mmCIF file of C-alpha atoms in Angstrom:
data_model
loop_
_atom_site.group_PDB
_atom_site.id
_atom_site.type_symbol
_atom_site.label_atom_id
_atom_site.label_comp_id
_atom_site.label_asym_id
_atom_site.label_seq_id
_atom_site.Cartn_x
_atom_site.Cartn_y
_atom_site.Cartn_z
ATOM 1 C CA UNK A 1 0.000 0.000 0.000
ATOM 2 C CA UNK A 2 3.028 2.282 0.092
ATOM 3 C CA UNK A 3 2.401 3.364 -3.511
ATOM 4 C CA UNK A 4 -0.879 4.992 -2.430
ATOM 5 C CA UNK A 5 0.669 7.136 0.328
ATOM 6 C CA UNK A 6 -0.053 10.798 -0.457
ATOM 7 C CA UNK A 7 -2.348 10.000 -3.372
ATOM 8 C CA UNK A 8 -5.942 11.232 -3.589
ATOM 9 C CA UNK A 9 -9.072 9.156 -3.041
ATOM 10 C CA UNK A 10 -12.681 10.263 -3.278
ATOM 11 C CA UNK A 11 -15.137 8.353 -1.098
ATOM 12 C CA UNK A 12 -18.815 9.147 -1.596
ATOM 13 C CA UNK A 13 -21.172 8.634 1.318
ATOM 14 C CA UNK A 14 -18.201 8.949 3.675
ATOM 15 C CA UNK A 15 -20.046 10.285 6.723
ATOM 16 C CA UNK A 16 -21.408 6.969 8.053
ATOM 17 C CA UNK A 17 -21.231 3.209 7.726
ATOM 18 C CA UNK A 18 -19.128 1.551 5.051
ATOM 19 C CA UNK A 19 -18.075 4.886 3.551
ATOM 20 C CA UNK A 20 -16.775 6.196 6.884
ATOM 21 C CA UNK A 21 -14.911 2.942 7.554
ATOM 22 C CA UNK A 22 -13.302 2.968 4.100
ATOM 23 C CA UNK A 23 -12.345 6.646 4.409
ATOM 24 C CA UNK A 24 -10.705 6.120 7.819
ATOM 25 C CA UNK A 25 -8.792 3.070 6.579
ATOM 26 C CA UNK A 26 -7.444 4.978 3.568
ATOM 27 C CA UNK A 27 -6.392 7.885 5.816
ATOM 28 C CA UNK A 28 -4.692 5.358 8.107
ATOM 29 C CA UNK A 29 -2.794 4.107 5.030
ATOM 30 C CA UNK A 30 -1.613 7.647 4.275
ATOM 31 C CA UNK A 31 -3.951 8.789 1.518
ATOM 32 C CA UNK A 32 -5.537 12.200 1.082
ATOM 33 C CA UNK A 33 -9.210 11.288 1.219
ATOM 34 C CA UNK A 34 -11.898 13.645 -0.001
ATOM 35 C CA UNK A 35 -14.957 12.402 1.825
ATOM 36 C CA UNK A 36 -18.228 13.677 0.465
ATOM 37 C CA UNK A 37 -21.662 13.633 2.020
ATOM 38 C CA UNK A 38 -24.656 15.873 2.549
ATOM 39 C CA UNK A 39 -23.853 16.132 6.276
ATOM 40 C CA UNK A 40 -20.431 17.781 6.378
ATOM 41 C CA UNK A 41 -20.573 18.000 10.192
ATOM 42 C CA UNK A 42 -20.168 14.237 10.529
ATOM 43 C CA UNK A 43 -17.244 14.355 8.096
ATOM 44 C CA UNK A 44 -15.558 17.126 10.083
ATOM 45 C CA UNK A 45 -15.865 15.056 13.266
ATOM 46 C CA UNK A 46 -14.444 12.014 11.487
ATOM 47 C CA UNK A 47 -11.574 14.113 10.112
ATOM 48 C CA UNK A 48 -10.734 15.379 13.599
ATOM 49 C CA UNK A 49 -10.782 11.817 14.947
ATOM 50 C CA UNK A 50 -8.321 10.721 12.233
ATOM 51 C CA UNK A 51 -6.035 13.636 13.038
ATOM 52 C CA UNK A 52 -6.211 12.955 16.799
ATOM 53 C CA UNK A 53 -5.384 9.296 16.192
ATOM 54 C CA UNK A 54 -2.224 10.344 14.354
ATOM 55 C CA UNK A 55 -3.135 8.755 11.029
ATOM 56 C CA UNK A 56 -0.555 9.693 8.369
ATOM 57 C CA UNK A 57 -3.140 10.719 5.766
ATOM 58 C CA UNK A 58 -5.808 13.380 5.864
ATOM 59 C CA UNK A 59 -9.586 13.376 5.501
ATOM 60 C CA UNK A 60 -10.884 16.422 3.649
ATOM 61 C CA UNK A 61 -14.626 16.898 4.263
ATOM 62 C CA UNK A 62 -16.645 18.017 1.238
ATOM 63 C CA UNK A 63 -20.357 18.820 1.289
ATOM 64 C CA UNK A 64 -22.030 17.432 -1.811
ATOM 65 C CA UNK A 65 -25.574 16.414 -2.640
ATOM 66 C CA UNK A 66 -25.020 13.629 -5.160
ATOM 67 C CA UNK A 67 -28.557 13.980 -6.494
ATOM 68 C CA UNK A 68 -27.428 17.248 -8.110
ATOM 69 C CA UNK A 69 -25.053 16.950 -11.079
ATOM 70 C CA UNK A 70 -23.834 20.533 -10.705
ATOM 71 C CA UNK A 71 -22.653 19.789 -7.148
ATOM 72 C CA UNK A 72 -20.796 16.681 -8.332
ATOM 73 C CA UNK A 73 -19.078 18.654 -11.102
ATOM 74 C CA UNK A 74 -18.174 21.438 -8.649
ATOM 75 C CA UNK A 75 -16.699 18.841 -6.292
ATOM 76 C CA UNK A 76 -14.486 17.397 -9.027
ATOM 77 C CA UNK A 77 -13.397 20.913 -10.063
ATOM 78 C CA UNK A 78 -12.430 21.663 -6.441
ATOM 79 C CA UNK A 79 -10.522 18.375 -6.170
ATOM 80 C CA UNK A 80 -8.642 19.237 -9.368
ATOM 81 C CA UNK A 81 -7.817 22.724 -8.116
ATOM 82 C CA UNK A 82 -6.800 21.700 -4.591
ATOM 83 C CA UNK A 83 -5.333 18.219 -5.111
ATOM 84 C CA UNK A 84 -4.641 17.937 -8.874
ATOM 85 C CA UNK A 85 -7.215 15.163 -9.318
ATOM 86 C CA UNK A 86 -8.508 11.791 -8.192
ATOM 87 C CA UNK A 87 -6.420 8.601 -8.177
ATOM 88 C CA UNK A 88 -9.033 6.379 -6.537
ATOM 89 C CA UNK A 89 -12.808 6.852 -6.649
ATOM 90 C CA UNK A 90 -14.950 4.787 -4.308
ATOM 91 C CA UNK A 91 -18.615 5.173 -5.215
ATOM 92 C CA UNK A 92 -20.183 4.128 -1.948
ATOM 93 C CA UNK A 93 -23.154 6.470 -1.502
ATOM 94 C CA UNK A 94 -26.572 4.940 -1.778
ATOM 95 C CA UNK A 95 -30.026 5.347 -0.354
ATOM 96 C CA UNK A 96 -33.412 3.707 -0.331
ATOM 97 C CA UNK A 97 -36.926 4.952 0.241
ATOM 98 C CA UNK A 98 -39.584 2.530 1.487
ATOM 99 C CA UNK A 99 -41.838 3.287 -1.467
ATOM 100 C CA UNK A 100 -44.195 0.560 -2.606
ATOM 101 C CA UNK A 101 -43.863 -0.172 -6.300
ATOM 102 C CA UNK A 102 -47.606 -0.334 -6.865
ATOM 103 C CA UNK A 103 -48.546 2.906 -5.108
ATOM 104 C CA UNK A 104 -45.264 4.641 -4.228
ATOM 105 C CA UNK A 105 -44.225 8.140 -5.141
ATOM 106 C CA UNK A 106 -42.160 8.776 -8.260
ATOM 107 C CA UNK A 107 -40.173 11.441 -6.382
ATOM 108 C CA UNK A 108 -38.701 8.755 -4.113
ATOM 109 C CA UNK A 109 -37.856 6.521 -7.062
ATOM 110 C CA UNK A 110 -36.267 9.450 -8.895
ATOM 111 C CA UNK A 111 -34.144 10.329 -5.875
ATOM 112 C CA UNK A 112 -32.934 6.720 -5.609
ATOM 113 C CA UNK A 113 -32.135 6.683 -9.332
ATOM 114 C CA UNK A 114 -30.299 10.008 -9.153
ATOM 115 C CA UNK A 115 -28.076 8.950 -6.226
ATOM 116 C CA UNK A 116 -27.683 5.184 -6.708
ATOM 117 C CA UNK A 117 -27.250 5.100 -10.487
ATOM 118 C CA UNK A 118 -26.750 8.490 -12.087
ATOM 119 C CA UNK A 119 -24.357 9.934 -9.460
ATOM 120 C CA UNK A 120 -22.281 6.751 -9.593
ATOM 121 C CA UNK A 121 -22.000 7.103 -13.386
ATOM 122 C CA UNK A 122 -21.109 10.803 -13.213
ATOM 123 C CA UNK A 123 -18.476 10.225 -10.515
ATOM 124 C CA UNK A 124 -16.980 7.324 -12.483
ATOM 125 C CA UNK A 125 -16.846 9.446 -15.638
ATOM 126 C CA UNK A 126 -15.270 12.420 -13.885
ATOM 127 C CA UNK A 127 -12.764 10.240 -12.016
ATOM 128 C CA UNK A 128 -11.747 8.530 -15.265
ATOM 129 C CA UNK A 129 -11.290 11.909 -16.980
ATOM 130 C CA UNK A 130 -9.211 13.126 -14.044
ATOM 131 C CA UNK A 131 -6.943 10.102 -14.286
ATOM 132 C CA UNK A 132 -6.717 10.285 -18.085
ATOM 133 C CA UNK A 133 -5.767 14.001 -18.059
ATOM 134 C CA UNK A 134 -2.865 13.260 -15.689
ATOM 135 C CA UNK A 135 -1.806 9.987 -17.367
ATOM 136 C CA UNK A 136 -2.613 8.004 -14.230
ATOM 137 C CA UNK A 137 -2.409 4.376 -15.332
ATOM 138 C CA UNK A 138 -2.823 2.712 -11.951
ATOM 139 C CA UNK A 139 -5.966 4.431 -10.661
ATOM 140 C CA UNK A 140 -9.068 2.644 -9.469
ATOM 141 C CA UNK A 141 -12.814 3.187 -9.606
ATOM 142 C CA UNK A 142 -14.684 0.995 -7.138
ATOM 143 C CA UNK A 143 -18.473 0.809 -7.128
ATOM 144 C CA UNK A 144 -20.115 -0.455 -3.954
ATOM 145 C CA UNK A 145 -23.742 -1.345 -4.570
ATOM 146 C CA UNK A 146 -25.780 -2.492 -1.624
ATOM 147 C CA UNK A 147 -28.920 -0.658 -2.635
ATOM 148 C CA UNK A 148 -30.157 -1.698 -6.054
ATOM 149 C CA UNK A 149 -32.768 0.296 -7.889
ATOM 150 C CA UNK A 150 -36.305 -1.058 -7.783
ATOM 151 C CA UNK A 151 -36.458 -4.240 -9.835
ATOM 152 C CA UNK A 152 -38.363 -6.652 -7.605
ATOM 153 C CA UNK A 153 -41.205 -6.339 -5.143
ATOM 154 C CA UNK A 154 -42.424 -8.436 -2.277
ATOM 155 C CA UNK A 155 -46.009 -9.598 -1.746
ATOM 156 C CA UNK A 156 -46.883 -6.252 -0.118
ATOM 157 C CA UNK A 157 -45.718 -4.302 -3.163
ATOM 158 C CA UNK A 158 -42.488 -3.024 -1.598
ATOM 159 C CA UNK A 159 -39.213 -3.047 -3.472
ATOM 160 C CA UNK A 160 -36.761 -5.629 -2.270
#
């Protein structure tokens, strides 16, 4: 893991759960981790905890609503300006709404689509372009999907 020391990772959904655990581990390994989430307060607390623990890397909190393409593009522009670009992109963010398929609200489905599918695609595209522009040939894009878009429903009409 020495080759990743000082390199830049983006972790979406970094404020809680799997995203927070991945972000902390990468900071512990010496990476500069841009952690994005809607709740930047949780990211700031996590960043302070990493610093207090003496981890060799750094966690940079970034507020971003992944359901909004313009915020994603602004985030990548800021990463380029402040850190030169992304070497590792971990698409971890995901959400689910308990909307029944037969009588649920389209707004909930749209929000799930925007975050779970579209944001993942935009982040992957932007990360790839960042790597390509800098001739990074050993970068990674990792997609963590634990929240699939509505494809199935149970006997009560809820997505499963």
